[in-house]
Coordinates of C-alpha atoms and ligand atoms in Angstrom, one line a residue:
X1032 CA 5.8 1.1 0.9
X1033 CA 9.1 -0.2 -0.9
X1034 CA 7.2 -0.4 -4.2
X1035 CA 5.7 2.9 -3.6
X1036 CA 9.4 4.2 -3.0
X1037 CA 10.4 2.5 -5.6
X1038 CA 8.3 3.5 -8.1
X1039 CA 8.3 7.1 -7.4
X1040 CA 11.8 7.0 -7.4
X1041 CA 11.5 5.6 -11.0
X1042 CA 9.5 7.9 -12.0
X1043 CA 11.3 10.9 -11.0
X1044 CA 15.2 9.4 -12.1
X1045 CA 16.2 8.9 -15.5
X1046 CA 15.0 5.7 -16.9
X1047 CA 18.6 4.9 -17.8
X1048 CA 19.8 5.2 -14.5
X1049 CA 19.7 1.7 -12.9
X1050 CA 18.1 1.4 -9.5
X1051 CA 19.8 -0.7 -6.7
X1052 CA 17.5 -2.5 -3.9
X1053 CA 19.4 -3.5 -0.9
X1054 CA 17.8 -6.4 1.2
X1055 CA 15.6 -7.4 -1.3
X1056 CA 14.2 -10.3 0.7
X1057 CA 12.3 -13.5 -0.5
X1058 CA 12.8 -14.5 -4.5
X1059 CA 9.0 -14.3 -4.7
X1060 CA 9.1 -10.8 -4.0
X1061 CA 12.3 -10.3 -6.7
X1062 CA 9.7 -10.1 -10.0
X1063 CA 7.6 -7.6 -8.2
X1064 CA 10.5 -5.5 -7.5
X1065 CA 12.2 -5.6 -11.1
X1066 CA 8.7 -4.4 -12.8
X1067 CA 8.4 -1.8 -10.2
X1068 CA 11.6 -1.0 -10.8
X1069 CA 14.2 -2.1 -9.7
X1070 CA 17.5 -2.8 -12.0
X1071 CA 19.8 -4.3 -9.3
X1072 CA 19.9 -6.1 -6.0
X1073 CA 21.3 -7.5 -3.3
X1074 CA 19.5 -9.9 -0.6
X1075 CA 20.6 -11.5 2.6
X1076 CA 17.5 -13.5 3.0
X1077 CA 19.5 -16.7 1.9
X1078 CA 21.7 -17.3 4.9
X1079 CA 19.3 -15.7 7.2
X1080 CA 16.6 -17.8 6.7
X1081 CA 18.9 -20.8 6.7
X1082 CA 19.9 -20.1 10.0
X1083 CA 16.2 -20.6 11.0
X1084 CA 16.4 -23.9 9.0
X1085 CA 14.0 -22.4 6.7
X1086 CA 13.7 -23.7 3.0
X1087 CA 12.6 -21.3 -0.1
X1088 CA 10.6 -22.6 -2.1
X1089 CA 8.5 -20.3 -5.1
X1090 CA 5.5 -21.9 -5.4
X1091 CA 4.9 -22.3 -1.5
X1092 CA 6.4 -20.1 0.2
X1093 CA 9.3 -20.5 3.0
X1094 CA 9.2 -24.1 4.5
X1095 CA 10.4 -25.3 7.5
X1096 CA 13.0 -27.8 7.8
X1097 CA 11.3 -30.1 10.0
X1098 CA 7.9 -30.2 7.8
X1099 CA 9.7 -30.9 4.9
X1100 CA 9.0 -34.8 3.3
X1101 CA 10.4 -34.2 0.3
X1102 CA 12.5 -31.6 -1.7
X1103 CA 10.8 -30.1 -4.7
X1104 CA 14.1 -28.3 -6.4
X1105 CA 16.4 -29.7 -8.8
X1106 CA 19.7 -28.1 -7.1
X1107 CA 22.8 -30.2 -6.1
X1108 CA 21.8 -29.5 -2.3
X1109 CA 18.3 -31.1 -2.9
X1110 CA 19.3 -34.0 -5.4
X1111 CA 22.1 -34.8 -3.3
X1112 CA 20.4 -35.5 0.0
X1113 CA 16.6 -36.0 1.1
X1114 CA 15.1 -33.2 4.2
X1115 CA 15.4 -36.5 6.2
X1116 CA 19.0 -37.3 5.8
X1117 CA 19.5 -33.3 5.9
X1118 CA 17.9 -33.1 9.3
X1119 CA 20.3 -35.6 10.2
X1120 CA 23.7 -33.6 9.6
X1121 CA 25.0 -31.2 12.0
X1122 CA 23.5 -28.1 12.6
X1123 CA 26.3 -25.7 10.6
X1124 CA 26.1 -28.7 7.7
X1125 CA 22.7 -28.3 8.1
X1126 CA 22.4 -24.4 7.6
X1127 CA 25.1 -24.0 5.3
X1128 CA 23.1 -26.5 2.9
X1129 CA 20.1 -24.3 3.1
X1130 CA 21.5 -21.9 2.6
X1131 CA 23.4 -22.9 -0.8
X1132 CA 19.7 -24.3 -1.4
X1133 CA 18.3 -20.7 -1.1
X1134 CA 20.9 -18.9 -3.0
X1135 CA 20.5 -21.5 -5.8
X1136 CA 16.9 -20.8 -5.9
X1137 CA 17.0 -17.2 -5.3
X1138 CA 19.7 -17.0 -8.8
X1139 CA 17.1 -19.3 -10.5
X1140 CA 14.7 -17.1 -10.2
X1141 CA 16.8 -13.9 -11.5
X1142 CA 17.5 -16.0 -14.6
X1143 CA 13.5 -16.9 -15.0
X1144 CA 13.2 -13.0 -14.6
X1145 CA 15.4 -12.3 -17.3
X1146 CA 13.9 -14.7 -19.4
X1147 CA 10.4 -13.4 -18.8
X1148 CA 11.5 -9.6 -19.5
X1149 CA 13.2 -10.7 -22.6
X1150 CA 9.7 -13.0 -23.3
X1151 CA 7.7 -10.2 -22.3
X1152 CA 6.2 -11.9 -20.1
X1153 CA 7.3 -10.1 -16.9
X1154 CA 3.7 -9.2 -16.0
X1155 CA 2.6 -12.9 -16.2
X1156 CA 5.2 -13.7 -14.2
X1157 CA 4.7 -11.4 -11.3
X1158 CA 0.9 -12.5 -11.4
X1159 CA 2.0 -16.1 -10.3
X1160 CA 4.4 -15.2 -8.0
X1161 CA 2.3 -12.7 -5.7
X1162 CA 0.1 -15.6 -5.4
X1163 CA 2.6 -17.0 -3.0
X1164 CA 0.8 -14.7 0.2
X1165 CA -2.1 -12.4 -0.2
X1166 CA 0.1 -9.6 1.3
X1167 CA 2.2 -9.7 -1.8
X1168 CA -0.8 -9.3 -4.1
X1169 CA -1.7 -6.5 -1.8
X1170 CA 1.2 -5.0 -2.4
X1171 CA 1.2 -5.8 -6.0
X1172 CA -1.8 -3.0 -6.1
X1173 CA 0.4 -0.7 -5.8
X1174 CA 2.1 -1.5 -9.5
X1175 CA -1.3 -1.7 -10.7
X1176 CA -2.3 1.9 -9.8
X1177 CA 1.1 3.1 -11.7
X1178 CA -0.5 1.0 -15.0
X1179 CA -1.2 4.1 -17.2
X1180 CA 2.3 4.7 -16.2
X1181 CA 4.1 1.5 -16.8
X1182 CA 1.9 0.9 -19.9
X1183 CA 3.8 3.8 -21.6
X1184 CA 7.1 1.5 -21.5
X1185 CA 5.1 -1.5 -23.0
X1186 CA 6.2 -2.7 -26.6
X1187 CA 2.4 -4.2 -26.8
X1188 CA -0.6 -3.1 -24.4
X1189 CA -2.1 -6.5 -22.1
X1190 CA -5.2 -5.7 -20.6
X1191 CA -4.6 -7.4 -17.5
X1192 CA -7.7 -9.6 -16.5
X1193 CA -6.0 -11.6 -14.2
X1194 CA -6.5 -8.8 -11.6
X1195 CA -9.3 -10.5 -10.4
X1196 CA -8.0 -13.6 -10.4
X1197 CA -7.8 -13.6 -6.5
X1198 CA -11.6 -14.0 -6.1
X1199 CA -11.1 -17.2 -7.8
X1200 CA -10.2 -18.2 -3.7
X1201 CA -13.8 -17.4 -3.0
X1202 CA -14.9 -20.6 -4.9
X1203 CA -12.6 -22.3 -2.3
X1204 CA -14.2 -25.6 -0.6
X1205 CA -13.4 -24.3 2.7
X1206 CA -15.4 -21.3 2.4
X1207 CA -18.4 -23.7 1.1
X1208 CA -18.0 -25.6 4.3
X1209 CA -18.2 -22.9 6.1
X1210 CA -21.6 -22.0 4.8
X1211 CA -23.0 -25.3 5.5
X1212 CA -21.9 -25.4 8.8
X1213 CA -23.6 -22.1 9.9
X1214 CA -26.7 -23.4 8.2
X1215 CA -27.1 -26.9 9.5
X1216 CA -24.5 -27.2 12.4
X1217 CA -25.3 -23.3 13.9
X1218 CA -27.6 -21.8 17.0
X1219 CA -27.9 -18.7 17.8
X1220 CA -27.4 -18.2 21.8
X1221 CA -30.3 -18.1 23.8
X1222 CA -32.5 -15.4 25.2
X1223 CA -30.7 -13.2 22.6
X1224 CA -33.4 -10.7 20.7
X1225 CA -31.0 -8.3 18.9
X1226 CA -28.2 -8.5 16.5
X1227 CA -25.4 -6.7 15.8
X1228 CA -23.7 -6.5 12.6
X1229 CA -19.7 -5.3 12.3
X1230 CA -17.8 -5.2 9.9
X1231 CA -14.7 -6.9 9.5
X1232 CA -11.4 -5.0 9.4
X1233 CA -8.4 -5.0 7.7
X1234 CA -7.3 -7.8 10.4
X1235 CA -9.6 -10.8 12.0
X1236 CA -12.0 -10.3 14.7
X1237 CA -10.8 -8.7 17.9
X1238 CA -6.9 -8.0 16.7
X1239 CA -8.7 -5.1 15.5
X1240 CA -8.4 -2.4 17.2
X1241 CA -11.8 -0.9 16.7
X1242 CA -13.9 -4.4 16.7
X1243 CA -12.7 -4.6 20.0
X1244 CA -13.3 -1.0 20.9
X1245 CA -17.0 -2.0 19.6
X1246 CA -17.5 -4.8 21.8
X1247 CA -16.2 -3.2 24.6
X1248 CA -18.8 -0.5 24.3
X1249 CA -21.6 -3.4 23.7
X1250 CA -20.1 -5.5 26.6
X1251 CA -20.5 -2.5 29.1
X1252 CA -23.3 -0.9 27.8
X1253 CA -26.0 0.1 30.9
X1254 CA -28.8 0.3 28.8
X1255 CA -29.4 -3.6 27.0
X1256 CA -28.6 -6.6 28.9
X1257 CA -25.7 -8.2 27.4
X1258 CA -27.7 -11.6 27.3
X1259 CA -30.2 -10.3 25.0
X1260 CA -27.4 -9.0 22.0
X1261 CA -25.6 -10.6 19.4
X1262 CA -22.8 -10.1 17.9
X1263 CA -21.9 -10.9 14.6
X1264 CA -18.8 -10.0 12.1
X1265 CA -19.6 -9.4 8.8
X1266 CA -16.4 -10.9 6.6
X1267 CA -16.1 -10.4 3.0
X1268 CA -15.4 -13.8 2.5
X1269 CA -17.3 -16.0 4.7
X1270 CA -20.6 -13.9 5.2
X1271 CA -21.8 -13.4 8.8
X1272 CA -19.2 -15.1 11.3
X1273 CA -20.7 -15.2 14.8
X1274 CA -18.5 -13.2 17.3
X1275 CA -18.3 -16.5 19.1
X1276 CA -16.9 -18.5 16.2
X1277 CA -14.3 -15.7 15.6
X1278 CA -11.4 -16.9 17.0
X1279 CA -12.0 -20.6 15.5
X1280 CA -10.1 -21.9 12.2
X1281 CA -10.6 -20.7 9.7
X1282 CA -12.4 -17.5 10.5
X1283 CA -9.2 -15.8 12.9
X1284 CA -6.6 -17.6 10.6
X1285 CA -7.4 -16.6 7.4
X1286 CA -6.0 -12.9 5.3
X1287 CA -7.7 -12.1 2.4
X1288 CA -6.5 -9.2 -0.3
X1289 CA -8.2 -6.2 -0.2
X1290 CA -10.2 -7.0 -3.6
X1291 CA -11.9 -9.0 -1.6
X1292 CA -13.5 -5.7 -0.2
X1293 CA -13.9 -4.8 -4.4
X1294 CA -17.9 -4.5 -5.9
X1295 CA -17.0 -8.0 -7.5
X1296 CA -16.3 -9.8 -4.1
X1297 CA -20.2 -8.1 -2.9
X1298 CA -22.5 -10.6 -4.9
X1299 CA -20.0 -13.1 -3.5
X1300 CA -21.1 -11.8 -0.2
X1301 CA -24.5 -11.2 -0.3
X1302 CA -24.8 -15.2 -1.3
X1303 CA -22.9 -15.7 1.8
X1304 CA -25.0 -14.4 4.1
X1305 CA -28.2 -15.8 2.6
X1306 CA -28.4 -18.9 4.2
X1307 CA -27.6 -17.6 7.9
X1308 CA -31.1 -15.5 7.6
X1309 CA -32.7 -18.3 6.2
X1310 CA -31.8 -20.8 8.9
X1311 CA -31.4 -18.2 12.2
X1312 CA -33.3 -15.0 11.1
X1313 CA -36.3 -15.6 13.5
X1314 CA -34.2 -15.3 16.3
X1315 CA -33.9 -11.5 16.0
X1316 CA -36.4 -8.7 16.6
X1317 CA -34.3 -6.3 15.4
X1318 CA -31.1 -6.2 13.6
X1319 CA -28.6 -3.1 13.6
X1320 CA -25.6 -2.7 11.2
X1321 CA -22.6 -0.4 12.2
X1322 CA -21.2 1.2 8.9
X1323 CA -18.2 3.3 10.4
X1324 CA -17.1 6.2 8.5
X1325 CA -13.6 5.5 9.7
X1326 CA -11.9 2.9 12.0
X1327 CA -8.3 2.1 13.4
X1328 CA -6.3 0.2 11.4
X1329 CA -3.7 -2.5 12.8
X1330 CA -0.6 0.2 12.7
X1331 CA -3.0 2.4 14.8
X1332 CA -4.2 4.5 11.9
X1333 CA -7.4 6.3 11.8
X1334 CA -8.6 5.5 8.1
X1335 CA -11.7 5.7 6.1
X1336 CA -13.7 3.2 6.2
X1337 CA -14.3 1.8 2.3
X1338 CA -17.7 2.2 0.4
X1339 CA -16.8 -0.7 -1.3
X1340 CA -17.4 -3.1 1.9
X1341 CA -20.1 -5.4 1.4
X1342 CA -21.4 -4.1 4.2
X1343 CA -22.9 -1.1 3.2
X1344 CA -25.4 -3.6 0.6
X1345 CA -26.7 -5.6 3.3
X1346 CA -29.5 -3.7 4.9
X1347 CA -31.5 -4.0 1.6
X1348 CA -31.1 -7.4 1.4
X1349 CA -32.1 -8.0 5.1
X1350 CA -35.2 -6.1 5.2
X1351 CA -36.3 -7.9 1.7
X1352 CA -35.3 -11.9 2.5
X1353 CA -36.2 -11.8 6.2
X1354 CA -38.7 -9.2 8.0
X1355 CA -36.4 -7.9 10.8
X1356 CA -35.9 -4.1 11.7
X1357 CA -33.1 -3.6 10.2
X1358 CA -31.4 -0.3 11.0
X1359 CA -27.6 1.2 10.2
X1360 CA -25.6 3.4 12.4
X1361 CA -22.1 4.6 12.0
X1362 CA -21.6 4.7 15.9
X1363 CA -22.2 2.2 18.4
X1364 CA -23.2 4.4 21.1
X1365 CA -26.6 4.9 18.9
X1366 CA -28.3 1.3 18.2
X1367 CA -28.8 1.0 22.2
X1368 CA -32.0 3.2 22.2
X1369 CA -32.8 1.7 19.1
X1370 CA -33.2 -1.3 20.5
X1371 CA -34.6 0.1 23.7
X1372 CA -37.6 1.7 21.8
X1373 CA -38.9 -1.8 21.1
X1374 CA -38.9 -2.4 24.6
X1375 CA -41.7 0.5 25.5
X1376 CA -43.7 -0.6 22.6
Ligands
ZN2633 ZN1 17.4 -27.0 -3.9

């Protein structure tokens, strides 16, 4: 929303106006804001991290104090004393040193800013740094969508391929573990006969609000015994992820960007899923998908659903690789007679 502001403030001002940010927060954020931007700054972040004994670093992220083995920075705080000995000191020592630790870092990077602008490199730059937390690349969207306008202030065009440099994370081997373990290691509960396929949200398994919603309607539904349904999440990233195993690591832990949702992250997806039906896709008579046209976000809001979800490819692939009934439905309420019909037959 602050890049959005931002930008549209930008847009609107004369460019030779400068633009000042107050609060600007972490320094991995600080390249995002100058290319959306912003010309000056100001940031507490600094002292008020340091008074949680937290430690900025650019390539990781915010550490705490306490997990801390060894300091990666060059400044006089960190060459001067090891996290050990720091741990040591009293407490205001202690957060003072931080915080001349963070405020050393958080200038470094304005100088490495400056550097890249006058490089041209800004663009590079802010493509590492939003790699710091998938939020930030998120958010980093935002600039994206403003290219054709941006572009025009661009002494040479860059195509910028890194974009989907984020699904590079699908190739993780945590993901490929994953997929062994729900081949090999998996069973589907017994006496179940149906499954049910969800998508998953914009957050993990039950913290969304309409995942929860839909189990609540399966759990207290008077027509199928609860026994005989199966629940399953269907994650961009790691394929089907038994309701069950949703609140296990990684599967509850895990926050993906939204290009993970993108057509390129779908073949990902599909491959995903393939071994699951190979392994566990006798267990199930019937198989219905929900593809909601809209759901509840986590901030409450009703939004459309996207047609870019890999759900909406899977029913194809089901009913060719495994020979299930495989109907979708956009509302819950419907699949229970679906499943019921097999029942007179
Ligand atoms: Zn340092």
């Amino acid at each position: 929303v602050t890049l959005q502001i931002l930008l549209t403030a930008k847009k609107i001002l004369n460019p030779s106006k400068p633009i000042h940010m107050f609060g600007l927060g972490l320094p991995q954020f600080f390249s995002l804001a100058v290319a959306s931007g912003c010309d000056l700054m100001d940031s507490a972040a600094y002292i008020l991290f340091a008074r949680e004994k937290r430690y900025f670093t650019l390539s990781t992220g915010t550490k705490k104090l306490e997990e801390i083995e060894e300091f990666p920075c060059h400044c006089p705080v960190c060459t001067q004393y090891t996290p050990s000995e720091l741990r040591e000191l009293e407490e205001p020592s202690q957060i003072e040193l931080l915080a001349r630790h963070n405020l050393y870092l958080s200038f470094s990077e304005l100088r490495t800013i400056r550097q890249a602008i006058k490089e041209g490199n800004l663009w590079e730059l802010v493509e590492q740094r939003i790699r710091n937390h998938p939020s930030l690349v998120d958010a980093a969207q935002v600039l994206y969508k403003e290219s054709p306008y941006i572009e025009r202030f661009e002494k040479v065009y860059k195509s910028h391929g890194r974009m989907f440099s984020s699904i590079e994370s699908l190739q993780r081997p945590i993901i490929q573990r994953y997929l062994l373990r729900i081949q090999n290691n998996y069973r589907v509960p017994e006496g179940v006969d149906f499954l049910i396929i969800v998508p998953e949200l914009d957050v993990r398994g039950k913290s969304s609000p309409s995942v929860k919603e839909w189990i609540n309607l399966i759990d207290n539904n008077m027509v199928i015994s609860r026994e005989r349904l199966h629940v399953v999440l269907l994650s961009p990233v790691f394929g089907i992820i038994p309701l069950e195993l949703s609140e296990t690591f990684p599967l509850a832990q895990y926050e993906r960007s939204n290009l993970m949702t993108s057509k390129h992250a779908q073949e990902h997806c599909l491959k995903m899923i393939s071994p699951f039906f190979k392994s566990h896709g006798k267990s199930y008579n019937k198989c219905a998908i929900i593809v909601p046209e809209e759901y509840t976000n986590q901030f409450d809001e009703v939004v459309k659903f996207t047609e870019d979800h890999p759900i909406n490819e899977i029913k194809s692939y089901i009913e060719k690789e495994t020979k299930i009934n495989c109907t979708q439905f956009k509302h819950i309420q419907e699949i229970f007679e679906f499943f019921k019909i097999t029942e007179s037959l």
